[in-house]
């Protein structure tokens, strides 16, 4: 079984349900590393100062928010300790605030999706009660919970086989389409005949949604290319990397951070 991403308790009313969240997607795209063409050696990136070109130790780096002063060179800096004070308190609770009809939520708000299951078999009855109640009512639960240092707004939705948690974008994160999209039609009046013809076309071309029929041709082509090259022996062996002792602090931290990022994408 897949390792859970988050574990805690879902609460609605006076009911508490121990749950676990699982990533609903897996790495589908071919992952590439960057190599030096001549040697096959992995490429590393360093944090360097734009003023001196010299590497900057991780502990000397602070966050900066750029000010709209017109120069692009003025920032408000924030120390890591100051940023930590703004983080939400760690919590292991998904608190349901209420229930709304599913069609009231514009899909543009959806961010990431997680399958949610009961933490143990003994909690299956409460889980199934919520599962069936949401499914039959056509509603979703509006909830908030903390994960990876961020307070998420989310919905809990019933699929036929499982409950799903969708994290949502906050309203302030969404752009206004009227000020974002150019050339939106204004004041266009359509005739009933135009609408009737369009509706007839939609009806005649209606189809079933079968997602397994749709594949990414680019990814399939890349995987085929990799397999063919490997079968022909077109393989480059990277040289031994520098011993860790010869790396400076910035190099070592960079390697560790990239290793953590790759491990997260593989889980």
CSV table of C-alpha atoms in Angstrom, one decimal:
chain,number,residue,atom,x,y,z
A,1,UNK,CA,0.0,0.0,0.0
A,2,UNK,CA,1.0,3.6,-0.6
A,3,UNK,CA,2.4,5.5,2.4
A,4,UNK,CA,0.0,8.2,3.7
A,5,UNK,CA,0.8,11.9,3.1
A,6,UNK,CA,-1.0,13.2,6.2
A,7,UNK,CA,-2.8,11.6,9.2
A,8,UNK,CA,-5.1,13.3,11.7
A,9,UNK,CA,-8.8,13.5,12.6
A,10,UNK,CA,-11.7,14.8,10.6
A,11,UNK,CA,-14.4,16.5,12.8
A,12,UNK,CA,-17.9,17.3,11.8
A,13,UNK,CA,-20.3,18.3,14.5
A,14,UNK,CA,-19.5,16.1,17.5
A,15,UNK,CA,-18.2,13.3,15.3
A,16,UNK,CA,-14.5,12.6,15.1
A,17,UNK,CA,-13.1,10.3,12.4
A,18,UNK,CA,-9.4,9.4,12.4
A,19,UNK,CA,-8.2,9.6,8.8
A,20,UNK,CA,-5.2,9.4,6.5
A,21,UNK,CA,-4.6,11.3,3.2
A,22,UNK,CA,-2.9,9.7,0.2
A,23,UNK,CA,-1.6,11.4,-2.9
A,24,UNK,CA,-4.1,10.8,-5.7
A,25,UNK,CA,-1.6,11.1,-8.5
A,26,UNK,CA,1.8,9.5,-9.3
A,27,UNK,CA,4.8,10.7,-11.2
A,28,UNK,CA,3.6,10.3,-14.8
A,29,UNK,CA,6.1,12.5,-16.7
A,30,UNK,CA,9.6,11.3,-17.5
A,31,UNK,CA,12.1,12.8,-15.0
A,32,UNK,CA,15.2,14.2,-16.4
A,33,UNK,CA,18.6,15.0,-14.8
A,34,UNK,CA,20.9,17.6,-16.4
A,35,UNK,CA,24.3,16.2,-17.4
A,36,UNK,CA,27.4,17.6,-19.0
A,37,UNK,CA,27.4,16.3,-22.6
A,38,UNK,CA,31.1,15.5,-22.7
A,39,UNK,CA,31.4,13.6,-19.4
A,40,UNK,CA,27.9,12.7,-18.3
A,41,UNK,CA,28.6,14.4,-15.0
A,42,UNK,CA,25.5,15.7,-13.1
A,43,UNK,CA,25.1,19.5,-13.1
A,44,UNK,CA,24.9,21.2,-9.8
A,45,UNK,CA,23.6,24.7,-9.1
A,46,UNK,CA,25.0,27.0,-6.5
A,47,UNK,CA,23.4,29.9,-4.6
A,48,UNK,CA,25.6,32.9,-5.6
A,49,UNK,CA,25.4,36.6,-4.9
A,50,UNK,CA,24.4,38.7,-7.9
A,51,UNK,CA,26.8,41.4,-6.6
A,52,UNK,CA,30.0,39.3,-6.2
A,53,UNK,CA,29.3,36.1,-8.0
A,54,UNK,CA,30.5,34.2,-4.9
A,55,UNK,CA,28.6,31.3,-3.2
A,56,UNK,CA,26.4,32.4,-0.3
A,57,UNK,CA,26.1,30.0,2.7
A,58,UNK,CA,22.5,28.9,3.4
A,59,UNK,CA,22.5,30.4,6.8
A,60,UNK,CA,23.2,33.8,5.3
A,61,UNK,CA,20.2,33.8,3.0
A,62,UNK,CA,16.9,35.6,4.0
A,63,UNK,CA,13.6,35.9,2.2
A,64,UNK,CA,12.9,39.2,0.4
A,65,UNK,CA,9.6,40.8,-0.8
A,66,UNK,CA,10.2,43.1,-3.7
A,67,UNK,CA,8.6,46.6,-3.4
A,68,UNK,CA,6.8,48.2,-6.4
A,69,UNK,CA,9.2,51.2,-6.4
A,70,UNK,CA,9.9,51.0,-10.1
A,71,UNK,CA,13.6,50.1,-9.7
A,72,UNK,CA,13.2,46.4,-8.9
A,73,UNK,CA,16.0,46.8,-6.3
A,74,UNK,CA,14.2,47.5,-3.1
A,75,UNK,CA,13.1,44.7,-0.8
A,76,UNK,CA,11.7,44.1,2.6
A,77,UNK,CA,13.7,41.3,4.2
A,78,UNK,CA,12.3,38.7,6.5
A,79,UNK,CA,14.4,36.5,8.7
A,80,UNK,CA,13.5,32.7,9.0
A,81,UNK,CA,12.6,33.2,12.7
A,82,UNK,CA,10.2,36.0,11.8
A,83,UNK,CA,8.6,33.8,9.1
A,84,UNK,CA,8.1,30.9,11.5
A,85,UNK,CA,6.1,33.2,13.8
A,86,UNK,CA,3.6,33.7,10.9
A,87,UNK,CA,3.1,30.0,10.3
A,88,UNK,CA,-0.2,28.4,11.6
A,89,UNK,CA,0.0,26.3,14.7
A,90,UNK,CA,0.6,22.7,13.9
A,91,UNK,CA,-2.7,20.8,13.9
A,92,UNK,CA,-3.8,17.3,13.1
A,93,UNK,CA,-7.5,18.1,12.6
A,94,UNK,CA,-9.5,18.6,9.5
A,95,UNK,CA,-12.3,20.9,10.8
A,96,UNK,CA,-15.5,20.9,8.7
A,97,UNK,CA,-17.1,24.3,8.7
A,98,UNK,CA,-20.3,23.4,6.7
A,99,UNK,CA,-21.7,21.7,3.7
A,100,UNK,CA,-22.5,23.2,0.3
A,101,UNK,CA,-23.8,21.9,-3.1
A,102,UNK,CA,-21.0,20.6,-5.2
A,103,UNK,CA,-22.0,22.8,-8.2
A,104,UNK,CA,-21.6,25.9,-6.1
A,105,UNK,CA,-17.8,25.6,-6.3
A,106,UNK,CA,-16.1,26.8,-9.5
A,107,UNK,CA,-13.4,24.2,-10.5
A,108,UNK,CA,-10.9,27.1,-11.0
A,109,UNK,CA,-10.6,27.0,-7.2
A,110,UNK,CA,-9.3,23.4,-7.1
A,111,UNK,CA,-5.6,22.9,-6.4
A,112,UNK,CA,-4.4,19.4,-5.3
A,113,UNK,CA,-6.4,16.2,-4.7
A,114,UNK,CA,-5.9,13.5,-2.0
A,115,UNK,CA,-7.7,10.3,-1.3
A,116,UNK,CA,-8.9,10.1,2.2
A,117,UNK,CA,-9.4,6.8,4.1
A,118,UNK,CA,-10.2,5.7,7.6
A,119,UNK,CA,-7.0,5.2,9.7
A,120,UNK,CA,-8.2,1.7,10.8
A,121,UNK,CA,-10.9,-0.8,9.9
A,122,UNK,CA,-12.8,0.0,13.2
A,123,UNK,CA,-13.6,3.5,11.9
A,124,UNK,CA,-15.1,2.2,8.7
A,125,UNK,CA,-18.7,2.7,9.8
A,126,UNK,CA,-18.3,6.4,10.5
A,127,UNK,CA,-16.3,6.8,7.3
A,128,UNK,CA,-19.0,5.1,5.2
A,129,UNK,CA,-21.7,7.2,6.8
A,130,UNK,CA,-20.1,10.4,5.7
A,131,UNK,CA,-19.3,8.9,2.3
A,132,UNK,CA,-22.8,7.9,1.6
A,133,UNK,CA,-24.4,11.0,3.1
A,134,UNK,CA,-22.2,13.3,0.9
A,135,UNK,CA,-22.8,11.2,-2.2
A,136,UNK,CA,-26.6,11.1,-1.8
A,137,UNK,CA,-26.9,14.8,-0.9
A,138,UNK,CA,-24.8,16.1,-3.8
A,139,UNK,CA,-22.9,18.3,-1.2
A,140,UNK,CA,-19.3,18.7,-0.2
A,141,UNK,CA,-17.8,19.5,3.1
A,142,UNK,CA,-15.9,22.8,3.4
A,143,UNK,CA,-13.0,22.3,5.7
A,144,UNK,CA,-9.6,23.7,6.8
A,145,UNK,CA,-6.5,21.9,8.0
A,146,UNK,CA,-2.8,22.4,8.4
A,147,UNK,CA,-0.3,20.5,6.2
A,148,UNK,CA,3.4,21.3,5.5
A,149,UNK,CA,3.2,24.5,7.4
A,150,UNK,CA,0.2,26.0,5.6
A,151,UNK,CA,-3.4,26.4,6.5
A,152,UNK,CA,-5.4,24.9,3.6
A,153,UNK,CA,-8.9,25.6,2.6
A,154,UNK,CA,-10.4,22.3,1.2
A,155,UNK,CA,-13.5,20.4,0.3
A,156,UNK,CA,-14.3,16.8,1.1
A,157,UNK,CA,-16.1,15.1,-1.8
A,158,UNK,CA,-17.6,11.7,-2.3
A,159,UNK,CA,-16.5,9.6,-5.2
A,160,UNK,CA,-18.3,6.3,-5.8
A,161,UNK,CA,-15.3,4.4,-4.2
A,162,UNK,CA,-13.6,6.8,-1.8
A,163,UNK,CA,-13.7,10.2,-0.1
A,164,UNK,CA,-11.5,12.8,-1.8
A,165,UNK,CA,-10.0,16.0,-0.3
A,166,UNK,CA,-9.4,18.8,-2.7
A,167,UNK,CA,-7.3,21.7,-1.5
A,168,UNK,CA,-8.6,25.0,-2.8
A,169,UNK,CA,-7.0,28.3,-3.9
A,170,UNK,CA,-8.1,31.2,-1.7
A,171,UNK,CA,-10.2,33.8,-3.5
A,172,UNK,CA,-7.3,36.3,-3.2
A,173,UNK,CA,-5.1,33.9,-5.2
A,174,UNK,CA,-7.4,34.0,-8.3
A,175,UNK,CA,-7.0,36.6,-11.0
A,176,UNK,CA,-10.0,38.6,-12.1
A,177,UNK,CA,-10.7,37.3,-15.6
A,178,UNK,CA,-12.1,40.7,-16.7
A,179,UNK,CA,-8.7,42.4,-16.1
A,180,UNK,CA,-6.6,39.4,-17.1
A,181,UNK,CA,-8.1,38.2,-20.5
A,182,UNK,CA,-8.0,40.5,-23.5
A,183,UNK,CA,-10.8,40.9,-26.1
A,184,UNK,CA,-13.6,39.4,-24.1
A,185,UNK,CA,-16.9,40.1,-26.0
A,186,UNK,CA,-19.1,42.8,-24.6
A,187,UNK,CA,-22.7,43.3,-25.5
A,188,UNK,CA,-22.9,40.5,-28.1
A,189,UNK,CA,-26.5,39.5,-28.8
A,190,UNK,CA,-27.0,36.0,-30.3
A,191,UNK,CA,-30.1,34.9,-32.1
A,192,UNK,CA,-32.3,32.0,-31.0
A,193,UNK,CA,-31.3,30.2,-34.3
A,194,UNK,CA,-27.6,30.5,-33.6
A,195,UNK,CA,-28.1,29.1,-30.1
A,196,UNK,CA,-30.4,26.3,-31.4
A,197,UNK,CA,-27.8,25.2,-34.0
A,198,UNK,CA,-25.0,25.3,-31.4
A,199,UNK,CA,-27.1,23.2,-29.0
A,200,UNK,CA,-27.9,20.7,-31.7
A,201,UNK,CA,-24.2,20.3,-32.5
A,202,UNK,CA,-23.4,19.8,-28.8
A,203,UNK,CA,-26.1,17.1,-28.6
A,204,UNK,CA,-24.9,15.3,-31.7
A,205,UNK,CA,-21.3,15.2,-30.5
A,206,UNK,CA,-22.0,14.3,-26.9
A,207,UNK,CA,-19.7,11.6,-25.6
A,208,UNK,CA,-18.8,9.7,-22.5
A,209,UNK,CA,-15.9,10.8,-20.3
A,210,UNK,CA,-13.5,7.9,-20.3
A,211,UNK,CA,-10.1,9.4,-19.1
A,212,UNK,CA,-8.2,6.2,-19.8
A,213,UNK,CA,-8.7,6.9,-23.5
A,214,UNK,CA,-6.6,10.0,-23.4
A,215,UNK,CA,-2.9,9.7,-23.2
A,216,UNK,CA,0.1,12.0,-23.3
A,217,UNK,CA,1.8,11.2,-26.7
A,218,UNK,CA,4.9,13.2,-25.8
A,219,UNK,CA,5.5,11.2,-22.6
A,220,UNK,CA,4.9,7.9,-24.5
A,221,UNK,CA,7.3,9.0,-27.2
A,222,UNK,CA,10.0,10.0,-24.6
A,223,UNK,CA,9.7,6.7,-22.7
A,224,UNK,CA,9.9,4.8,-26.0
A,225,UNK,CA,13.0,6.7,-27.0
A,226,UNK,CA,14.7,6.1,-23.6
A,227,UNK,CA,13.8,2.4,-23.8
A,228,UNK,CA,15.1,2.1,-27.4
A,229,UNK,CA,18.4,3.9,-26.6
A,230,UNK,CA,18.9,1.7,-23.5
A,231,UNK,CA,18.3,-1.5,-25.5
A,232,UNK,CA,21.0,-0.3,-28.1
A,233,UNK,CA,23.5,0.3,-25.3
A,234,UNK,CA,23.5,4.0,-25.7
A,235,UNK,CA,24.1,4.6,-22.0
A,236,UNK,CA,26.4,7.1,-20.4
A,237,UNK,CA,28.0,6.3,-17.0
A,238,UNK,CA,28.4,9.3,-14.9
A,239,UNK,CA,31.8,9.7,-13.2
A,240,UNK,CA,32.2,9.4,-9.5
A,241,UNK,CA,31.0,12.6,-7.8
A,242,UNK,CA,33.4,14.8,-5.7
A,243,UNK,CA,33.8,13.4,-2.2
A,244,UNK,CA,31.6,15.1,0.2
A,245,UNK,CA,34.6,16.3,2.2
A,246,UNK,CA,35.7,18.4,-0.8
A,247,UNK,CA,32.4,20.2,-1.2
A,248,UNK,CA,31.7,23.5,0.5
A,249,UNK,CA,28.6,24.0,2.7
A,250,UNK,CA,26.5,25.5,-0.1
A,251,UNK,CA,27.2,22.5,-2.4
A,252,UNK,CA,26.3,20.0,0.3
A,253,UNK,CA,23.1,21.8,1.3
A,254,UNK,CA,22.1,22.1,-2.4
A,255,UNK,CA,22.6,18.3,-2.9
A,256,UNK,CA,20.6,17.4,0.2
A,257,UNK,CA,17.7,19.7,-0.7
A,258,UNK,CA,17.5,18.3,-4.2
A,259,UNK,CA,17.6,14.8,-2.8
A,260,UNK,CA,14.7,15.6,-0.5
A,261,UNK,CA,12.7,17.1,-3.4
A,262,UNK,CA,13.2,14.1,-5.6
A,263,UNK,CA,12.2,11.7,-2.8
A,264,UNK,CA,9.0,13.7,-2.3
A,265,UNK,CA,8.1,13.4,-6.0
A,266,UNK,CA,8.6,9.6,-5.9
A,267,UNK,CA,6.3,9.0,-2.9
